[in-house]
Tab-separated table of C-alpha atoms in Angstrom:
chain	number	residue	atom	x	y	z
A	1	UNK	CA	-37.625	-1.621	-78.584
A	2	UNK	CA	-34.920	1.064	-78.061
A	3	UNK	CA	-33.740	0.434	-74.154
A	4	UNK	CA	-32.278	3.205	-71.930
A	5	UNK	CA	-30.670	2.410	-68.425
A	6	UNK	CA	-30.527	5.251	-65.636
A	7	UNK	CA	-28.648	4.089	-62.521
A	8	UNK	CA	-28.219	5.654	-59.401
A	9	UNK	CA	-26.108	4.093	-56.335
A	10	UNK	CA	-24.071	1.538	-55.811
A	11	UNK	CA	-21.894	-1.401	-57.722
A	12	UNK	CA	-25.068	-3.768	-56.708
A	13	UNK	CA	-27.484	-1.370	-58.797
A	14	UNK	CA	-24.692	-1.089	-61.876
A	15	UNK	CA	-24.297	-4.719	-62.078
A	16	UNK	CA	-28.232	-5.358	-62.320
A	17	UNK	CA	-28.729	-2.875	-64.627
A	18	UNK	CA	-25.967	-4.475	-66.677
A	19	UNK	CA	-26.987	-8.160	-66.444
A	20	UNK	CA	-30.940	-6.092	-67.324
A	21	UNK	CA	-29.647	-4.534	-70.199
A	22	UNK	CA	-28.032	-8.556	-71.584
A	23	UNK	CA	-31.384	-9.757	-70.559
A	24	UNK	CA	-33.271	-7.165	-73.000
A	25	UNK	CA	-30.865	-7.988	-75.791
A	26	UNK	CA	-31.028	-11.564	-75.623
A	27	UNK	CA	-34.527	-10.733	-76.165
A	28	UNK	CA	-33.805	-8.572	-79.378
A	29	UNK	CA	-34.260	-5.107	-78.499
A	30	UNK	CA	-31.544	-2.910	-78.901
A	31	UNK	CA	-29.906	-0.347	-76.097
A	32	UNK	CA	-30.930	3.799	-76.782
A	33	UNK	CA	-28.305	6.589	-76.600
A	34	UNK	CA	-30.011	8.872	-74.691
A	35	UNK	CA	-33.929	8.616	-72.844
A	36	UNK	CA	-35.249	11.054	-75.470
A	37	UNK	CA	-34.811	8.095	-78.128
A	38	UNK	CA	-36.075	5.370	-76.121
A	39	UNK	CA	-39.126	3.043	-76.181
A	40	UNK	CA	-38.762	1.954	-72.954
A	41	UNK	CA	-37.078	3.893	-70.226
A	42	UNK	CA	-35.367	1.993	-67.092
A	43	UNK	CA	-34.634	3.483	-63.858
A	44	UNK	CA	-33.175	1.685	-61.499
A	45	UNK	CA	-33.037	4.095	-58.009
A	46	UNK	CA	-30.925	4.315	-54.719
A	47	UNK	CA	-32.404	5.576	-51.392
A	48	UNK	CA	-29.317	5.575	-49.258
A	49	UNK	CA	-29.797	9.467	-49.020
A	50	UNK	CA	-32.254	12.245	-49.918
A	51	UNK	CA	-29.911	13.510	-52.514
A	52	UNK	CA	-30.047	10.379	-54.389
A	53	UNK	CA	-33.999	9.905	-53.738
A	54	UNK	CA	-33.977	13.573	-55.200
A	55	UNK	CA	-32.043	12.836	-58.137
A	56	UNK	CA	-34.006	10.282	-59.162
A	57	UNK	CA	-37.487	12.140	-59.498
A	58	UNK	CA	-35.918	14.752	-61.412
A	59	UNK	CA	-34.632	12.436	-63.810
A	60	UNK	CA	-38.262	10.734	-64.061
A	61	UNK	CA	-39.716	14.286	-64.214
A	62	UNK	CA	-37.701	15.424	-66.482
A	63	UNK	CA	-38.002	12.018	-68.961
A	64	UNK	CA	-41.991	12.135	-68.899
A	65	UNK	CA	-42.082	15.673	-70.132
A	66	UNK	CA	-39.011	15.115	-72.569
A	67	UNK	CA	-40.120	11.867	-73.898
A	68	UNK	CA	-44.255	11.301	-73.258
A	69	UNK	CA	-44.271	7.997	-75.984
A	70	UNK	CA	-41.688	5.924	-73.570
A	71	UNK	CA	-42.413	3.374	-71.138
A	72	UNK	CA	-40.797	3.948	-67.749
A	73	UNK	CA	-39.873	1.289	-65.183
A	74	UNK	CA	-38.800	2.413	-62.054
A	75	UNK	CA	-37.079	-0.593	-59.973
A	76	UNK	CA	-34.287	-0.468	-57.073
A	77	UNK	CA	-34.421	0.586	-53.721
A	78	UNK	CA	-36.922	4.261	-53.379
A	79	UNK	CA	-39.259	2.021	-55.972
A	80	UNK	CA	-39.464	-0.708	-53.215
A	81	UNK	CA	-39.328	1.443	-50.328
A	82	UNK	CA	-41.519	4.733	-51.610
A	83	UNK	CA	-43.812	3.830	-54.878
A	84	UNK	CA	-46.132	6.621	-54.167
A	85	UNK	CA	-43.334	8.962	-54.190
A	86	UNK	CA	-42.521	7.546	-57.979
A	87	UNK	CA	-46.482	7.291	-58.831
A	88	UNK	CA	-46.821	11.044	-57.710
A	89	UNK	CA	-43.497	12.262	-59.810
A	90	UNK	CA	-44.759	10.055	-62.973
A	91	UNK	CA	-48.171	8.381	-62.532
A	92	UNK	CA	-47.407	6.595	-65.598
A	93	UNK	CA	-44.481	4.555	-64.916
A	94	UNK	CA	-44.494	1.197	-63.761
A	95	UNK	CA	-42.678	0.216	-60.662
A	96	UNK	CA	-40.792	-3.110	-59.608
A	97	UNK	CA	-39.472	-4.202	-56.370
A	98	UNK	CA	-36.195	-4.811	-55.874
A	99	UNK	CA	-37.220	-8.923	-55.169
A	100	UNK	CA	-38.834	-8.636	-58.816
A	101	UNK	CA	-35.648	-6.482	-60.614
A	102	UNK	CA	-34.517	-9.560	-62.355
A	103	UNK	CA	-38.135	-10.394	-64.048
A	104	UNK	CA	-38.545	-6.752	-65.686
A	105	UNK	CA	-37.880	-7.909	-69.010
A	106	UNK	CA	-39.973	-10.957	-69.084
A	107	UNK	CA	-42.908	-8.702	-66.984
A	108	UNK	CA	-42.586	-5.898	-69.942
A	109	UNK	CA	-41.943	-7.989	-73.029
A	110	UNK	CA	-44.068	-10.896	-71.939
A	111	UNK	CA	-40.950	-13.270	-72.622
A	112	UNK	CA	-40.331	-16.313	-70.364
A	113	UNK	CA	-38.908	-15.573	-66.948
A	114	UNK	CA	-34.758	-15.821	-67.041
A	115	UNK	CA	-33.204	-15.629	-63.578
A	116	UNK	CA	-29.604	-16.071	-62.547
A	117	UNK	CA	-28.586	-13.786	-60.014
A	118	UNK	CA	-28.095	-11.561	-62.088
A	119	UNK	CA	-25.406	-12.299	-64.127
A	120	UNK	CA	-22.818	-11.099	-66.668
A	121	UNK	CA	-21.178	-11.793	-69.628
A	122	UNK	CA	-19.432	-8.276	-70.321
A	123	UNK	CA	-19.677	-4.949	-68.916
A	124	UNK	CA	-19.947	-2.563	-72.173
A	125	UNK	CA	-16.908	0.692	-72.534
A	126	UNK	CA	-15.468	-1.093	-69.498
A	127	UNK	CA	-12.065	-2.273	-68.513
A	128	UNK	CA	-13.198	-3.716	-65.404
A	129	UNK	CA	-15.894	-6.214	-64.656
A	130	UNK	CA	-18.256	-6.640	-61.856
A	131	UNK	CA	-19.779	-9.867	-60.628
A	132	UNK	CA	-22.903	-9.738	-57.775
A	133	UNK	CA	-22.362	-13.076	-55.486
A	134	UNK	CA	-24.682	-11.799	-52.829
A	135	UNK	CA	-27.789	-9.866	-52.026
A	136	UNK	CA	-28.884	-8.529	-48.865
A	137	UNK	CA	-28.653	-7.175	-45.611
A	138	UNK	CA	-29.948	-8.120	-41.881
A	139	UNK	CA	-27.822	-5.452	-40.117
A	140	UNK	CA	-30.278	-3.245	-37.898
A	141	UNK	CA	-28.353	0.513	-37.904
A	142	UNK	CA	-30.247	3.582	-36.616
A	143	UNK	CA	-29.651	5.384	-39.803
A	144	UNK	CA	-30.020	3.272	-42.771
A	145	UNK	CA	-32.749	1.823	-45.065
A	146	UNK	CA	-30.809	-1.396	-46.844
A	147	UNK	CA	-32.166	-3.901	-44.777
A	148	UNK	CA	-35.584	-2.518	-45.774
A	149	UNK	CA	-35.200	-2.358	-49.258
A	150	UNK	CA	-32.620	-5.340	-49.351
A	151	UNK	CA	-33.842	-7.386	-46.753
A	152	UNK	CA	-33.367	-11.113	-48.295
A	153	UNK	CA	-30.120	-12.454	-47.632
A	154	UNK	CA	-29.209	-14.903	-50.442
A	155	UNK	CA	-25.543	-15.553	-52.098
A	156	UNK	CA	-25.108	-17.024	-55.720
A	157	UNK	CA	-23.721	-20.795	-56.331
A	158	UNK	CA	-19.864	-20.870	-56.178
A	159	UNK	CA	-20.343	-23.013	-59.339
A	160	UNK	CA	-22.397	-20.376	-60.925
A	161	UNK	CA	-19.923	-17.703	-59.788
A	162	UNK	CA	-16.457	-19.261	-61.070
A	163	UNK	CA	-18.286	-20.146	-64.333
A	164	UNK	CA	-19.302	-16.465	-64.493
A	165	UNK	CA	-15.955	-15.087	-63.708
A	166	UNK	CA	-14.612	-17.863	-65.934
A	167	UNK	CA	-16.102	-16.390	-69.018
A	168	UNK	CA	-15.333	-12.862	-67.802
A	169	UNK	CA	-11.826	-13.520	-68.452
A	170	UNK	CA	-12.027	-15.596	-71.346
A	171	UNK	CA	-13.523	-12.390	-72.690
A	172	UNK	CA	-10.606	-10.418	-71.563
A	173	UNK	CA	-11.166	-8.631	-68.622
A	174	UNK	CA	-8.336	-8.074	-66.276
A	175	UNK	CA	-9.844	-7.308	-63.156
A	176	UNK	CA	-13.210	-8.705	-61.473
A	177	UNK	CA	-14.720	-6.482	-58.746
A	178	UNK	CA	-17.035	-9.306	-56.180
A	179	UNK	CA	-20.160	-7.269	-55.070
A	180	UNK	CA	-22.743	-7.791	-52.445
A	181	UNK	CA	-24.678	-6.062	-50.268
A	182	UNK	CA	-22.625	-7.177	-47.496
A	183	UNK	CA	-20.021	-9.444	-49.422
A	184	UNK	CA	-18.835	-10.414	-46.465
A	185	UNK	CA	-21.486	-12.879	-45.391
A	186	UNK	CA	-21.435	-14.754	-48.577
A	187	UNK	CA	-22.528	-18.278	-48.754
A	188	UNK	CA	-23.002	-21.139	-51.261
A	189	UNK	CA	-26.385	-22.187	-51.200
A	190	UNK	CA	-25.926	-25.496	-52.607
A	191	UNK	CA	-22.273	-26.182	-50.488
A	192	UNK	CA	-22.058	-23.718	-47.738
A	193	UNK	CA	-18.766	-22.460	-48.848
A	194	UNK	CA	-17.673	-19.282	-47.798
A	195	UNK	CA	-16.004	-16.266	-49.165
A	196	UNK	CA	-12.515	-17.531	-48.513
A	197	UNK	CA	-13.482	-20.798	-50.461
A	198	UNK	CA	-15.015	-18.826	-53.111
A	199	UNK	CA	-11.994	-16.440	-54.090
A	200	UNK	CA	-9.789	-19.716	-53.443
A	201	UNK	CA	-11.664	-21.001	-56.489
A	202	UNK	CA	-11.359	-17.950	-58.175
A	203	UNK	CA	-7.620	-17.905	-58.124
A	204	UNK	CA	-7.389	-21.479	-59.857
A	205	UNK	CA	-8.900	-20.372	-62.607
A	206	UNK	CA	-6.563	-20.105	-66.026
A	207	UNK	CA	-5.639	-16.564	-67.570
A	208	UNK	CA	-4.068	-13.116	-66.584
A	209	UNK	CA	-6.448	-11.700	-63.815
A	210	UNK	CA	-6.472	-10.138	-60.754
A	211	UNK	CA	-9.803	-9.801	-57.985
A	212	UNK	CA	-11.008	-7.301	-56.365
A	213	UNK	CA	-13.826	-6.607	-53.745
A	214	UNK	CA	-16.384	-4.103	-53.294
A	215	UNK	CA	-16.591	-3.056	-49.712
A	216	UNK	CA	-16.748	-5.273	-46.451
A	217	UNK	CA	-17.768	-4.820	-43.078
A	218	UNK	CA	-15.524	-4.960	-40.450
A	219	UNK	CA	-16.996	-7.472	-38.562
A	220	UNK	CA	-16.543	-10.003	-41.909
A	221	UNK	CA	-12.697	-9.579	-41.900
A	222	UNK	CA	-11.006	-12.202	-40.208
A	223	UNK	CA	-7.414	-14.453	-40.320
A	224	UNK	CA	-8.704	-16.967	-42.304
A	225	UNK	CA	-10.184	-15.389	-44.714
A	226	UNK	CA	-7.098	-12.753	-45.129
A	227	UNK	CA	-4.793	-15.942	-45.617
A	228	UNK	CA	-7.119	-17.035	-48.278
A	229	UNK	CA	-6.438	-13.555	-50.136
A	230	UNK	CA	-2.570	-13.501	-49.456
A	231	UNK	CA	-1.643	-16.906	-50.988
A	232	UNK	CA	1.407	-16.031	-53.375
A	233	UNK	CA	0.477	-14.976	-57.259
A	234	UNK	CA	-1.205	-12.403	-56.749
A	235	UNK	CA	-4.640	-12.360	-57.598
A	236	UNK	CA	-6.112	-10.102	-55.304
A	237	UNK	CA	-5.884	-6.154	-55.211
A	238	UNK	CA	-4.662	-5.368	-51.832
A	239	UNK	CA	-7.597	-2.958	-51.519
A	240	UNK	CA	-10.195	-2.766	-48.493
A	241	UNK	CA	-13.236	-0.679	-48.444
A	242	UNK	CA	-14.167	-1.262	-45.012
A	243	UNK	CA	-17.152	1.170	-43.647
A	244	UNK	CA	-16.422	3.343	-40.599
A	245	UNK	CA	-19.104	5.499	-40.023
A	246	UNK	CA	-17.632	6.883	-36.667
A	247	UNK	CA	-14.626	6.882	-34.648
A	248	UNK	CA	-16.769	7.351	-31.417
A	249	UNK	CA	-17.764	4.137	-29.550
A	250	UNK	CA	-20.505	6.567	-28.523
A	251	UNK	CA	-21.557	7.453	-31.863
A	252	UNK	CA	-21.487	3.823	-32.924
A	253	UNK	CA	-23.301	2.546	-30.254
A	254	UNK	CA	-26.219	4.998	-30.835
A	255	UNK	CA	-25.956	3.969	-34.652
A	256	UNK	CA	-26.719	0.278	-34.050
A	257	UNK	CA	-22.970	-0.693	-35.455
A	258	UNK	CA	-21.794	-3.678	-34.233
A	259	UNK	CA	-18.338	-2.979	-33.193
A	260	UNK	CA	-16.442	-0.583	-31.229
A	261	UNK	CA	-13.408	2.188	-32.545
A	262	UNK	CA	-10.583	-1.011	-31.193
A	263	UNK	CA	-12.150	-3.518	-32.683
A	264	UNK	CA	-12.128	-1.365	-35.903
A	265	UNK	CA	-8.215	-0.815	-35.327
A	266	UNK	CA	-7.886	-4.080	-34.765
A	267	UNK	CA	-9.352	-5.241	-38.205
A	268	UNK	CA	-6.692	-2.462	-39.802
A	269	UNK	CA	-4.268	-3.950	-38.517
A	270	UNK	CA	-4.841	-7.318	-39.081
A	271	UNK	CA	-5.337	-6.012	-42.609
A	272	UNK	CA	-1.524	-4.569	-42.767
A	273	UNK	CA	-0.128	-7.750	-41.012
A	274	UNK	CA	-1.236	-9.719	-44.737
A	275	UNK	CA	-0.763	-6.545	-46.767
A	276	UNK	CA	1.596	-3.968	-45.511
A	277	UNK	CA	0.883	-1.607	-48.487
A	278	UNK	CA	-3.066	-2.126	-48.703
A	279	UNK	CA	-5.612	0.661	-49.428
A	280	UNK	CA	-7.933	0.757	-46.808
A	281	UNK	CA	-10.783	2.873	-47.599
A	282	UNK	CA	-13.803	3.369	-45.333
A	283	UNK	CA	-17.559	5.346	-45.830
A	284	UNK	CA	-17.842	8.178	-42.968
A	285	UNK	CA	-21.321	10.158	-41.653
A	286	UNK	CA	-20.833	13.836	-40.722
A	287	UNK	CA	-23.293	15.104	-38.811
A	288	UNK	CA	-25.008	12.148	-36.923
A	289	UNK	CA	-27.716	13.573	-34.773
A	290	UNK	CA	-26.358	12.414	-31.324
A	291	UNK	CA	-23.097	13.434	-32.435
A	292	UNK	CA	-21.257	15.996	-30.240
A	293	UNK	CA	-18.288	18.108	-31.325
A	294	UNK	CA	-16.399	16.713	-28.768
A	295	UNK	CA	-16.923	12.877	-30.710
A	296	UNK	CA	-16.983	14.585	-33.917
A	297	UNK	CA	-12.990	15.857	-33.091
A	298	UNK	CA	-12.573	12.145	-31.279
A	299	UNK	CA	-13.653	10.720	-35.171
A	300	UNK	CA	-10.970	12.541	-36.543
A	301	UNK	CA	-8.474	12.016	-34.880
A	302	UNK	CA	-9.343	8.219	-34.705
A	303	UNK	CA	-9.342	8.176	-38.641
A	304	UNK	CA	-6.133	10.185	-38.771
A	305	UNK	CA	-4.391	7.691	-36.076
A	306	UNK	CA	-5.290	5.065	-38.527
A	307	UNK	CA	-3.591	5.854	-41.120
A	308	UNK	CA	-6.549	5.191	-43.840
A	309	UNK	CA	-5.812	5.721	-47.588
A	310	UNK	CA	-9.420	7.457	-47.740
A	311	UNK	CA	-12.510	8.369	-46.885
A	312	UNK	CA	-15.992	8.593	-48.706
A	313	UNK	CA	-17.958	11.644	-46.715
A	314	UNK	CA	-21.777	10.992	-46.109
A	315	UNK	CA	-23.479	14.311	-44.635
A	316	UNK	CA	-26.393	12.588	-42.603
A	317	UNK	CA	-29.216	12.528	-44.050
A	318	UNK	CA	-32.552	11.248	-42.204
A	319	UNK	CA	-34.282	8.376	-43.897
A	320	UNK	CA	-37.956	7.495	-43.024
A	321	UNK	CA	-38.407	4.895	-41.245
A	322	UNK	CA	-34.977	4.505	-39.449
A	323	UNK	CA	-34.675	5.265	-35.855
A	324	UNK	CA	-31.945	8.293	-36.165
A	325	UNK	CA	-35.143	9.670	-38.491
A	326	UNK	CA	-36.757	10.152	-35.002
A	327	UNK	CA	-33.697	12.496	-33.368
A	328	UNK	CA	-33.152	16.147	-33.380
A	329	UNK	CA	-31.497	16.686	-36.752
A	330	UNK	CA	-27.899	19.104	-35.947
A	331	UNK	CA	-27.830	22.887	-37.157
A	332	UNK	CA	-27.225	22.408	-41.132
A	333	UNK	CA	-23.827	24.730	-40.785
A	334	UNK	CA	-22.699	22.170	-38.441
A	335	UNK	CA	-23.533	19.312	-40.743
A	336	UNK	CA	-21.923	21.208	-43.599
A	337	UNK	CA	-18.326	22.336	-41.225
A	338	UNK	CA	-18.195	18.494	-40.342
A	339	UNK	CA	-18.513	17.375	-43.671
A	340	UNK	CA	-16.032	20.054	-45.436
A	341	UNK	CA	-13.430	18.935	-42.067
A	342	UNK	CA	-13.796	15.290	-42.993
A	343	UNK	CA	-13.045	15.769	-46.761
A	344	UNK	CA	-10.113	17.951	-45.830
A	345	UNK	CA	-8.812	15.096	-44.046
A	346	UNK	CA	-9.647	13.083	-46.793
A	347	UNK	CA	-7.486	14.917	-49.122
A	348	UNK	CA	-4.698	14.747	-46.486
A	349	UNK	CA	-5.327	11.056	-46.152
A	350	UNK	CA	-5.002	10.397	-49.725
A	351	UNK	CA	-2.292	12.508	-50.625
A	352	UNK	CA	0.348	10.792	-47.633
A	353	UNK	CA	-1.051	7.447	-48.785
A	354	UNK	CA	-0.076	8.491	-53.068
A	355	UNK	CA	3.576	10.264	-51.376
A	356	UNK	CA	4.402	6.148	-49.072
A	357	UNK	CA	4.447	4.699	-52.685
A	358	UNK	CA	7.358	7.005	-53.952
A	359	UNK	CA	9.776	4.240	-55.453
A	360	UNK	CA	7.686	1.548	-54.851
A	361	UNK	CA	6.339	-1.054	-57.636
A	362	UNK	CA	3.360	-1.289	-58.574
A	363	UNK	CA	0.592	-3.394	-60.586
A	364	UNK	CA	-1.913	-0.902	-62.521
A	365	UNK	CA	-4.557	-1.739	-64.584
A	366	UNK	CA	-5.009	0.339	-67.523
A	367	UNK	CA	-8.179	2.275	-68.008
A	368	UNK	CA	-7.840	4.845	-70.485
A	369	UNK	CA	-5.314	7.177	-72.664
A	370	UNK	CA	-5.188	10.823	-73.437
A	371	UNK	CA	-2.281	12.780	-75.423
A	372	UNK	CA	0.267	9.713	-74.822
A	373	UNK	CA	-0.688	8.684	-71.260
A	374	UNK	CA	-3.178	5.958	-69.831
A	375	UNK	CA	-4.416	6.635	-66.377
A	376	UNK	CA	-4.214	3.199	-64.624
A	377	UNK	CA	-5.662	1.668	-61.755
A	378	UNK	CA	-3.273	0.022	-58.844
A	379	UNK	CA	-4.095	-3.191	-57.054
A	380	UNK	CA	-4.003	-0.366	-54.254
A	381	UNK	CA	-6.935	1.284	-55.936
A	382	UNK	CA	-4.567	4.199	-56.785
A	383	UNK	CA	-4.415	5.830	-59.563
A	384	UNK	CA	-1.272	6.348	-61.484
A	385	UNK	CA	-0.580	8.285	-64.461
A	386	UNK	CA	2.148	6.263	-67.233
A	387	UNK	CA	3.218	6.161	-70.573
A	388	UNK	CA	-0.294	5.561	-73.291
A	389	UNK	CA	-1.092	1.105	-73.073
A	390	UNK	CA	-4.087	-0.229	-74.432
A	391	UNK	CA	-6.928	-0.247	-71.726
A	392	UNK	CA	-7.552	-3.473	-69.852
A	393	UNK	CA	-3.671	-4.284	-70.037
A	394	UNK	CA	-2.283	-5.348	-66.390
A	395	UNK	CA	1.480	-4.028	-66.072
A	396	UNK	CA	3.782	-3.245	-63.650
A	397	UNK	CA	5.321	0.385	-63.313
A	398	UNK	CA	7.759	2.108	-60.368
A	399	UNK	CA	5.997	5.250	-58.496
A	400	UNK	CA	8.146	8.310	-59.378
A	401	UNK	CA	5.871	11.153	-58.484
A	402	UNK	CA	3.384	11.911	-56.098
A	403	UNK	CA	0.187	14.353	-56.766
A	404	UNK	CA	-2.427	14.909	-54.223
A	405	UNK	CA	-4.304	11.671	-54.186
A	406	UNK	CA	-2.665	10.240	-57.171
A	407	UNK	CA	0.662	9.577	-58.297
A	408	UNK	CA	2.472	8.707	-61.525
A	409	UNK	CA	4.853	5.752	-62.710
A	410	UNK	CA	7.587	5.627	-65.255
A	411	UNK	CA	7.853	3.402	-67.252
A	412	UNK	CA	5.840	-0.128	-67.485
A	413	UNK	CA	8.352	-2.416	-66.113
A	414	UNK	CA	8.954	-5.948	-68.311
A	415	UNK	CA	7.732	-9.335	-67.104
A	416	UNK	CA	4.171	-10.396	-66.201
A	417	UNK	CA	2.276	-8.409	-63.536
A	418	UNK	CA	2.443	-9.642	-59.838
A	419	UNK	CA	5.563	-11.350	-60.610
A	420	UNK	CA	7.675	-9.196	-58.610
């Protein structure tokens, strides 16, 4: 068969698909251009918002009329949460739980069962690879539908991991993004080791690499895991993606998170004390439905006192099921002010965090090259604009310009990366 992969949401979802789409092949069939050509159409859905339950019907919509001979299987989170919804768009696809993902190719080619957390050997047009260590979520906020959809907390093997990532950059990949669901709570099944003892692992391994991870929760950042990151050679990317959602004990509180705006400080700046010139990134909700404009200016200016490098805006959206689903929803214009205010300051963010690294070295990745310049990726998770190097290369560069969010280095600096 001719295989197509749609994917909507997050690194979890790409690196499924991917580790799917090895799956078919080691099975024979071959991967489609587009879902027009396909035999077999996969979809593999996000929920986190309406927008993204949206999208995804009028892709399936749009495939059934466009391509009536495929199969379609619809997996990932709306498919667990809301099959009807998928049955109703396209009553002739086939859906699959997120707890049965893994077994879609054996279930639709009738080939025995192959399951290993989802694993990878390559990721295909990418300079970057991503490995899945956990799955799950037991977190109980008001507005969200992960530990519905994702609600079996299980971690791979450290052994399975480091062989993974071993192979990974054998093959040549520079950089190796850890995902989870909540990354933070990772544990061996078969030793009990941690995420500290995992990336410690990770670092002894042979080759010219550097790590990087996904997002973690605030409450999973702590000292010991930190010094575990910071030992010298530089391995990991001194970039955080740690989840706000509020800067209003008030609004956190009614959102079920499980720490207040200090405690969030706190994990900043125990963050800077290991890394002075990390990233720190964090997700954001405009609009909350117990949110006042009093705690919506408080959030602000708690984000802005912070100092973050960035912000990824959420406008709320209510998802059946969760408790915030149940509250008066805010006037849409105030939804959409909040939202345009917090990318504003995102902008702001960004561009002060690009103008601290004027002069500064850095380690980029390379990713790609247009008319005699690569835009690379720094350990910072900025990006920087230098003189044309084949993609996947690691090298070091000075900051000499600052551009909005991004800035641009001149020119790669000799000696290996990290050294300095």
């Amino acid at each position: 068969m001719k295989v197509y992969f749609k994917t909507v949401g997050c690194r979890v979802n790409q690196v499924e698909s991917e580790s799917l789409r090895a799956k078919f092949a080691a099975l024979g069939h071959t991967a489609a251009v587009s879902p027009d050509e396909a035999d077999l159409v996969v979809v593999n859905t996000c929920s986190v918002t309406a927008k993204a339950d949206r999208d995804c019907v009028v892709f399936l919509k749009k495939t059934a009329v466009s391509n009536p001979r495929a199969s379609i299987a619809v997996t990932g989170c709306l498919a667990t949460l809301e099959p009807g919804k998928i049955l109703s768009a396209v009553p002739r696809a086939s859906v699959f739980t997120n707890a049965d993902k893994e077994k879609i190719p054996s279930l639709v080619c009738g080939a025995p069962s192959k399951t290993d957390f989802f694993a990878v050997e390559g990721f295909k047009g990418r300079s970057r690879a991503f490995v899945k260590v956990q799955e799950g979520c037991d977190l109980k906020c008001a507005y969200c539908l992960v530990n519905m959809a994702r609600n079996k907390v299980s971690s791979k093997s450290l052994k399975a991991a480091v062989a993974e990532m071993r192979k990974l950059v054998s093959a040549g990949f520079a950089e190796i993004v850890l995902c989870g669901t909540r990354l933070g709570i990772y544990r061996c099944p078969e030793t009990g080791a941690d995420l500290a003892a995992l990336v410690s692992e990770l670092f002894a391994l042979p080759g010219s690499f550097r790590v990087r991870f996904s997002s973690i929760e605030p409450g999973e950042i702590d000292a010991p895991l930190l010094r575990a990151l910071a030992v010298p050679g530089g391995r990991f990317c001194d970039y955080f993606h740690v989840p706000l959602q509020s800067g209003s004990d008030a609004v956190l509180r009614a959102m079920g998170r499980n720490y207040s705006a200090a405690v969030y400080r706190g994990k900043v700046d125990m963050i800077r004390s290991f890394f002075p010139g990390a990233g720190i990134y964090a997700d954001i909700i405009a609009g909350y439905p117990s949110e006042t404009e009093g705690e919506f200016r408080k959030s602000a200016d708690f984000v802005r006192s912070c100092g973050l490098s960035g912000l990824h805006v959420f406008s709320f959206s209510a998802r059946p099921g969760t408790r915030a689903a149940a509250l008066p929803p805010l006037p849409p214009a105030a939804v959409k002010r909040r939202s345009e205010a917090l990318r504003a300051l995102d902008l702001e963010l960004r561009s002060a965090f690009a103008a601290s690294m004027l002069g500064r070295e850095l380690e980029v990745l390379s990713l790609s090259s247009k008319a005699g310049r690569s835009r690379a990726l720094a350990s910072n998770f900025l990006e920087v604009d230098i003189p044309a190097a084949p993609a996947g290369r690691l090298l070091r560069c000075r900051v000499t310009a600052a551009r909005g969010g991004s800035c641009a280095g001149e020119p790669p600096l000799p000696g290996p990366a990290g050294a300095f």
